Tab-separated table of N, CA and C in Angstrom:
chain	number	residue	atom	x	y	z
A	1	LYS	N	-4.791	14.134	184.299
A	1	LYS	CA	-5.742	12.621	183.216
A	1	LYS	C	-7.544	13.709	183.953
A	2	GLU	N	-7.941	13.408	183.380
A	2	GLU	CA	-9.207	13.605	183.755
A	2	GLU	C	-9.985	12.155	184.313
A	3	PRO	N	-11.331	12.245	184.456
A	3	PRO	CA	-11.818	10.892	185.667
A	3	PRO	C	-12.456	10.336	184.909
A	4	LYS	N	-12.169	9.039	184.254
A	4	LYS	CA	-13.080	7.987	183.502
A	4	LYS	C	-14.198	7.185	184.090
A	5	LEU	N	-15.113	7.617	183.864
A	5	LEU	CA	-16.193	6.068	184.432
A	5	LEU	C	-16.057	5.045	183.532
A	6	THR	N	-15.808	4.200	183.361
A	6	THR	CA	-16.136	2.560	182.748
A	6	THR	C	-17.814	2.116	183.400
A	7	LEU	N	-18.182	1.415	182.373
A	7	LEU	CA	-19.440	1.078	182.490
A	7	LEU	C	-19.629	-0.118	182.661
A	8	ALA	N	-20.202	-1.350	184.139
A	8	ALA	CA	-20.263	-1.889	184.881
A	8	ALA	C	-20.732	-2.404	184.182
A	9	ALA	N	-21.430	-4.282	183.487
A	9	ALA	CA	-22.113	-5.381	182.946
A	9	ALA	C	-22.876	-5.263	183.752
A	10	ASN	N	-22.883	-5.282	184.609
A	10	ASN	CA	-24.082	-4.546	186.354
A	10	ASN	C	-24.021	-4.585	187.046
A	11	TYR	N	-25.480	-4.354	188.540
A	11	TYR	CA	-25.437	-3.831	188.758
A	11	TYR	C	-24.085	-4.909	190.746
A	12	LEU	N	-25.037	-6.749	190.007
A	12	LEU	CA	-24.146	-7.645	191.342
A	12	LEU	C	-22.685	-7.799	190.893
A	13	SER	N	-22.024	-7.483	189.867
A	13	SER	CA	-21.075	-7.664	189.536
A	13	SER	C	-20.414	-6.517	189.990
A	14	ILE	N	-19.776	-5.410	190.831
A	14	ILE	CA	-19.241	-4.592	190.657
A	14	ILE	C	-19.483	-4.684	193.099
A	15	ASN	N	-20.384	-5.220	193.241
A	15	ASN	CA	-20.599	-5.517	194.304
A	15	ASN	C	-19.765	-6.453	194.818
A	16	LEU	N	-19.148	-7.627	193.736
A	16	LEU	CA	-18.516	-8.203	193.998
A	16	LEU	C	-17.041	-8.231	193.795
A	17	LEU	N	-16.457	-7.312	193.798
A	17	LEU	CA	-15.173	-6.979	193.042
A	17	LEU	C	-14.218	-6.550	194.603
A	18	ALA	N	-13.431	-7.638	194.089
A	18	ALA	CA	-12.345	-7.846	195.685
A	18	ALA	C	-12.188	-6.162	196.868
A	19	ASP	N	-12.303	-5.325	195.281
A	19	ASP	CA	-11.525	-3.640	195.729
A	19	ASP	C	-12.609	-3.460	196.803
A	20	SER	N	-13.978	-4.162	197.200
A	20	SER	CA	-14.963	-3.353	198.218
A	20	SER	C	-14.982	-4.233	199.499
A	21	VAL	N	-14.259	-4.172	199.375
A	21	VAL	CA	-15.112	-5.888	200.403
A	21	VAL	C	-12.655	-5.811	201.060
A	22	VAL	N	-11.854	-4.500	200.732
A	22	VAL	CA	-9.991	-5.228	201.641
A	22	VAL	C	-9.898	-4.320	203.069
A	23	HIS	N	-10.498	-3.322	203.042
A	23	HIS	CA	-10.607	-2.623	204.713
A	23	HIS	C	-10.808	-3.617	205.569
A	24	PRO	N	-11.932	-4.580	205.478
A	24	PRO	CA	-11.746	-4.873	207.226
A	24	PRO	C	-10.802	-6.591	207.264
A	25	PRO	N	-10.531	-7.361	205.847
A	25	PRO	CA	-9.694	-7.314	206.303
A	25	PRO	C	-8.132	-7.344	206.958
A	26	MET	N	-7.540	-5.724	206.085
A	26	MET	CA	-6.620	-5.168	206.242
A	26	MET	C	-6.545	-5.088	207.885
A	27	MET	N	-7.576	-3.747	208.501
A	27	MET	CA	-7.711	-3.593	209.720
A	27	MET	C	-7.855	-4.848	210.711
A	28	TYR	N	-8.675	-5.891	210.749
A	28	TYR	CA	-8.473	-7.792	211.491
A	28	TYR	C	-7.089	-7.599	211.648
A	29	GLY	N	-5.911	-7.248	210.597
A	29	GLY	CA	-4.840	-8.131	210.623
A	29	GLY	C	-3.543	-7.240	210.754
A	30	THR	N	-4.623	-6.654	210.918
A	30	THR	CA	-3.496	-5.319	212.151
A	30	THR	C	-3.656	-5.496	213.603
A	31	TRP	N	-4.523	-4.740	213.460
A	31	TRP	CA	-5.012	-5.198	214.950
A	31	TRP	C	-5.717	-6.777	215.861
A	32	LYS	N	-6.093	-7.826	215.271
A	32	LYS	CA	-6.152	-8.994	215.942
A	32	LYS	C	-5.395	-9.014	217.108
A	33	ASP	N	-4.033	-8.882	217.201
A	33	ASP	CA	-3.312	-9.155	218.515
A	33	ASP	C	-2.843	-8.256	219.364
A	34	TRP	N	-3.360	-6.907	219.049
A	34	TRP	CA	-3.336	-5.473	219.534
A	34	TRP	C	-3.755	-5.490	221.424
A	35	ASP	N	-2.785	-5.262	222.438
A	35	ASP	CA	-2.969	-5.510	223.845
A	35	ASP	C	-3.164	-4.485	224.315
A	36	GLY	N	-3.897	-4.386	224.062
A	36	GLY	CA	-4.918	-2.144	223.971
A	36	GLY	C	-4.175	-1.351	224.601
A	37	LYS	N	-2.598	-1.330	224.323
A	37	LYS	CA	-1.409	0.043	224.968
A	37	LYS	C	-1.564	0.834	223.517
A	38	PRO	N	-1.269	1.491	224.122
A	38	PRO	CA	-1.012	2.922	222.989
A	38	PRO	C	0.343	2.476	222.159
A	39	VAL	N	-0.062	2.497	220.711
A	39	VAL	CA	0.901	2.372	220.158
A	39	VAL	C	2.479	3.174	220.402
A	40	THR	N	3.300	3.168	219.887
A	40	THR	CA	4.899	4.213	220.158
A	40	THR	C	4.315	4.460	218.407
A	41	GLU	N	3.853	4.585	217.417
A	41	GLU	CA	4.016	5.111	216.340
A	41	GLU	C	2.492	4.897	215.564
A	42	LYS	N	2.475	5.988	214.695
A	42	LYS	CA	1.334	5.478	213.524
A	42	LYS	C	1.566	4.326	212.781
A	43	PRO	N	0.550	2.856	213.490
A	43	PRO	CA	1.308	2.092	212.109
A	43	PRO	C	0.402	2.451	210.294
A	44	LEU	N	1.290	1.628	209.508
A	44	LEU	CA	1.106	1.780	207.946
A	44	LEU	C	-0.103	1.088	207.868
A	45	PHE	N	-0.815	1.891	206.881
A	45	PHE	CA	-2.483	0.765	206.819
A	45	PHE	C	-2.241	0.012	205.131
A	46	TYR	N	-1.493	-0.084	204.339
A	46	TYR	CA	-1.526	-0.106	202.941
A	46	TYR	C	-0.417	-0.892	203.196
A	47	GLN	N	0.914	0.466	203.026
A	47	GLN	CA	2.339	-0.432	203.641
A	47	GLN	C	2.881	-1.806	204.497
A	48	GLY	N	1.768	-0.837	205.414
A	48	GLY	CA	2.023	-1.719	206.614
A	48	GLY	C	1.440	-3.111	206.516
A	49	LEU	N	0.949	-4.124	205.240
A	49	LEU	CA	0.111	-4.695	205.084
A	49	LEU	C	0.911	-6.585	205.999
A	50	ASN	N	-0.063	-6.818	206.441
A	50	ASN	CA	1.382	-7.818	207.239
A	50	ASN	C	0.596	-9.391	206.084
A	51	ASP	N	1.597	-10.451	206.658
A	51	ASP	CA	1.560	-11.872	205.649
A	51	ASP	C	0.057	-12.180	206.124
A	52	PHE	N	-0.557	-12.209	207.128
A	52	PHE	CA	-1.811	-12.482	207.781
A	52	PHE	C	-2.865	-11.578	206.813
A	53	ALA	N	-2.648	-10.529	206.759
A	53	ALA	CA	-3.721	-9.795	206.660
A	53	ALA	C	-3.554	-10.717	205.211
A	54	ALA	N	-2.458	-10.136	204.387
A	54	ALA	CA	-1.962	-10.562	203.057
A	54	ALA	C	-2.682	-11.927	202.445
A	55	GLY	N	-2.750	-12.643	203.543
A	55	GLY	CA	-3.328	-14.216	202.952
A	55	GLY	C	-5.306	-14.304	203.555
A	56	MET	N	-6.191	-13.531	204.034
A	56	MET	CA	-7.053	-13.354	204.633
A	56	MET	C	-7.809	-13.127	203.390
A	57	LEU	N	-6.910	-11.865	202.299
A	57	LEU	CA	-7.535	-10.716	201.068
A	57	LEU	C	-7.338	-11.736	200.111
A	58	ASP	N	-6.666	-12.318	200.086
A	58	ASP	CA	-5.986	-13.471	199.648
A	58	ASP	C	-7.119	-14.641	199.156
A	59	THR	N	-8.018	-14.744	200.210
A	59	THR	CA	-8.841	-15.837	200.508
A	59	THR	C	-10.629	-15.165	200.038
A	60	VAL	N	-10.337	-13.761	200.826
A	60	VAL	CA	-11.781	-13.188	200.564
A	60	VAL	C	-11.956	-13.940	198.622
A	61	SER	N	-11.085	-12.641	198.363
A	61	SER	CA	-10.416	-12.058	196.772
A	61	SER	C	-11.519	-13.481	196.132
A	62	THR	N	-10.861	-14.353	196.252
A	62	THR	CA	-11.227	-16.269	195.492
A	62	THR	C	-12.074	-16.181	195.628
A	63	GLU	N	-12.593	-16.959	197.287
A	63	GLU	CA	-14.706	-16.774	197.999
A	63	GLU	C	-15.460	-15.617	196.587
A	64	LEU	N	-14.458	-14.336	196.432
A	64	LEU	CA	-15.969	-13.580	195.621
A	64	LEU	C	-15.765	-13.651	194.680
A	65	VAL	N	-14.484	-14.721	193.275
A	65	VAL	CA	-14.146	-14.779	192.113
A	65	VAL	C	-14.936	-16.348	192.354
A	66	ASN	N	-14.924	-16.739	193.103
A	66	ASN	CA	-15.362	-18.556	193.091
A	66	ASN	C	-17.112	-18.511	193.006
A	67	THR	N	-17.589	-17.589	194.321
A	67	THR	CA	-18.612	-16.286	194.472
A	67	THR	C	-19.177	-16.271	192.595
A	68	ALA	N	-19.005	-15.769	192.092
A	68	ALA	CA	-18.901	-14.925	190.395
A	68	ALA	C	-19.271	-16.154	189.640
A	69	HIS	N	-17.887	-17.185	189.217
A	69	HIS	CA	-17.782	-18.331	188.673
A	69	HIS	C	-19.103	-18.638	188.509
A	70	ALA	N	-19.959	-19.308	189.897
A	70	ALA	CA	-20.689	-20.161	190.297
A	70	ALA	C	-22.497	-19.607	189.589
A	71	ILE	N	-21.937	-18.277	190.218
A	71	ILE	CA	-23.559	-17.419	189.592
A	71	ILE	C	-23.546	-17.378	188.166
A	72	HIS	N	-22.532	-16.635	187.738
A	72	HIS	CA	-22.693	-17.106	186.038
A	72	HIS	C	-23.140	-18.234	184.883
A	73	GLN	N	-22.761	-19.980	186.417
A	73	GLN	CA	-22.587	-21.856	185.517
A	73	GLN	C	-23.978	-21.368	185.569
A	74	LYS	N	-24.757	-20.962	186.456
A	74	LYS	CA	-26.357	-21.106	187.106
A	74	LYS	C	-27.256	-19.594	185.794
A	75	TYR	N	-26.427	-18.825	186.011
A	75	TYR	CA	-27.191	-17.727	184.894
A	75	TYR	C	-25.741	-17.073	183.984
A	76	PRO	N	-25.880	-18.375	183.078
A	76	PRO	CA	-24.905	-17.177	181.558
A	76	PRO	C	-24.819	-16.350	181.512
A	77	GLU	N	-25.998	-15.914	181.233
A	77	GLU	CA	-26.568	-14.684	180.641
A	77	GLU	C	-26.414	-13.790	181.870
A	78	MET	N	-25.931	-14.120	182.498
A	78	MET	CA	-24.826	-12.421	184.011
A	78	MET	C	-23.921	-12.887	183.255
A	79	ASP	N	-23.098	-11.397	183.722
A	79	ASP	CA	-21.361	-11.202	182.550
A	79	ASP	C	-20.688	-10.943	183.536
A	80	MET	N	-20.409	-12.349	184.211
A	80	MET	CA	-19.371	-11.359	186.216
A	80	MET	C	-17.162	-11.151	185.843
A	81	SER	N	-17.513	-12.022	184.162
A	81	SER	CA	-16.082	-10.936	183.649
A	81	SER	C	-15.442	-9.850	184.732
A	82	ASP	N	-16.002	-8.427	185.171
A	82	ASP	CA	-15.926	-7.616	186.031
A	82	ASP	C	-14.681	-8.394	187.539
A	83	VAL	N	-15.980	-9.267	187.406
A	83	VAL	CA	-15.543	-10.373	188.960
A	83	VAL	C	-13.617	-10.606	188.814
A	84	ILE	N	-12.210	-10.350	188.968
A	84	ILE	CA	-11.192	-10.587	188.991
A	84	ILE	C	-11.241	-10.927	190.612
A	85	HIS	N	-9.669	-11.464	190.715
A	85	HIS	CA	-8.598	-11.403	192.204
A	85	HIS	C	-8.739	-10.432	192.355
A	86	LEU	N	-8.275	-9.490	193.633
A	86	LEU	CA	-7.523	-8.686	194.230
A	86	LEU	C	-6.391	-8.363	193.539
A	87	PHE	N	-5.169	-9.570	192.834
A	87	PHE	CA	-4.373	-8.878	192.818
A	87	PHE	C	-4.288	-8.751	191.684
A	88	ASP	N	-4.755	-9.428	190.736
A	88	ASP	CA	-5.213	-8.932	189.437
A	88	ASP	C	-5.601	-7.349	189.163
A	89	TRP	N	-6.886	-7.438	190.048
A	89	TRP	CA	-6.981	-5.387	190.065
A	89	TRP	C	-5.998	-4.463	190.280
A	90	TYR	N	-5.204	-4.946	190.978
A	90	TYR	CA	-4.215	-4.731	191.317
A	90	TYR	C	-2.723	-3.854	190.304
A	91	LYS	N	-2.957	-4.763	189.434
A	91	LYS	CA	-1.990	-4.750	188.437
A	91	LYS	C	-3.000	-4.366	187.093
A	92	LEU	N	-3.889	-4.295	187.474
A	92	LEU	CA	-4.672	-3.629	186.329
A	92	LEU	C	-4.421	-1.983	186.561
A	93	ASN	N	-4.509	-1.831	187.451
A	93	ASN	CA	-4.784	-0.271	188.115
A	93	ASN	C	-3.801	0.759	188.314
A	94	TYR	N	-2.722	0.131	188.978
A	94	TYR	CA	-2.005	0.689	189.561
A	94	TYR	C	-0.665	0.379	188.903
A	95	LYS	N	-0.896	-0.659	187.707
A	95	LYS	CA	0.387	-0.984	187.246
A	95	LYS	C	1.695	0.195	187.135
A	96	GLU	N	1.184	1.461	186.874
A	96	GLU	CA	2.280	2.647	187.510
A	96	GLU	C	3.074	3.663	188.530
A	97	SER	N	2.378	2.451	189.208
A	97	SER	CA	2.762	3.403	190.973
A	97	SER	C	3.501	1.761	191.040
A	98	ILE	N	2.905	0.359	191.494
A	98	ILE	CA	3.398	-0.863	191.956
A	98	ILE	C	5.314	-1.063	191.088
A	99	THR	N	6.202	-1.559	192.965
A	99	THR	CA	7.454	-1.215	192.052
A	99	THR	C	7.137	-2.707	192.953
A	100	ASP	N	7.328	-3.995	192.629
A	100	ASP	CA	7.205	-5.301	193.416
A	100	ASP	C	6.118	-5.757	192.544
A	101	PHE	N	5.936	-6.515	191.906
A	101	PHE	CA	4.982	-7.752	191.298
A	101	PHE	C	4.821	-8.566	191.836
A	102	SER	N	5.464	-9.350	192.634
A	102	SER	CA	5.214	-10.591	193.207
A	102	SER	C	4.881	-11.358	193.506
A	103	THR	N	3.533	-10.748	194.633
A	103	THR	CA	2.795	-11.346	195.308
A	103	THR	C	1.701	-9.992	195.176
A	104	LEU	N	0.338	-10.126	195.934
A	104	LEU	CA	-0.289	-9.380	196.225
A	104	LEU	C	0.062	-8.496	197.677
A	105	GLN	N	0.291	-9.128	198.489
A	105	GLN	CA	1.286	-8.380	199.671
A	105	GLN	C	2.485	-7.016	199.124
A	106	THR	N	3.362	-7.449	198.511
A	106	THR	CA	4.062	-7.016	197.695
A	106	THR	C	3.722	-5.621	196.915
A	107	ALA	N	2.625	-5.543	195.994
A	107	ALA	CA	1.726	-4.635	195.133
A	107	ALA	C	1.435	-3.860	195.667
A	108	MET	N	0.516	-4.284	196.687
A	108	MET	CA	-0.206	-3.547	197.501
A	108	MET	C	0.779	-2.395	198.303
A	109	ARG	N	1.419	-2.802	198.974
A	109	ARG	CA	2.605	-2.219	200.071
A	109	ARG	C	3.621	-1.424	199.316
A	110	THR	N	3.941	-1.596	197.481
A	110	THR	CA	4.364	-0.955	197.112
A	110	THR	C	3.928	0.332	195.998
A	111	CYS	N	2.313	0.366	196.128
A	111	CYS	CA	1.972	0.599	195.498
A	111	CYS	C	1.961	2.287	195.535
C-alpha cells in the first residue's frame, strides 16, 4: 500500500482528534503509582494498557467529541465531523489488526 493522504475538514478538527492526545493518559496510567524503583521488565505500552489509563482515554476522548459538538453548535459552518471517539477511530484505522473489539482497552491491547 502507498501512503494515502486524507483532506481534513479544517485545522481545528484535526487538533481535536483523540489520537493526538493518546500518550499522556497512557503514560500517567502506567506510572502514577510507580515507587521510583527499577522495574524488572520493560512495561508494554499499548498492549499493557491498564483499566485506569483506558478510563482516562475514554474520558479525554469524550471531552474532545463534546468540545467539537459545542463548536459546531455555535458555528454550524465548522465541519467537525472528523472528531470521533478514540474507540471509533481505532475501529476505523486498525480494523484489520484488532482481534478484540469489545472495548477501547481490548482494541488497543490487541491491535
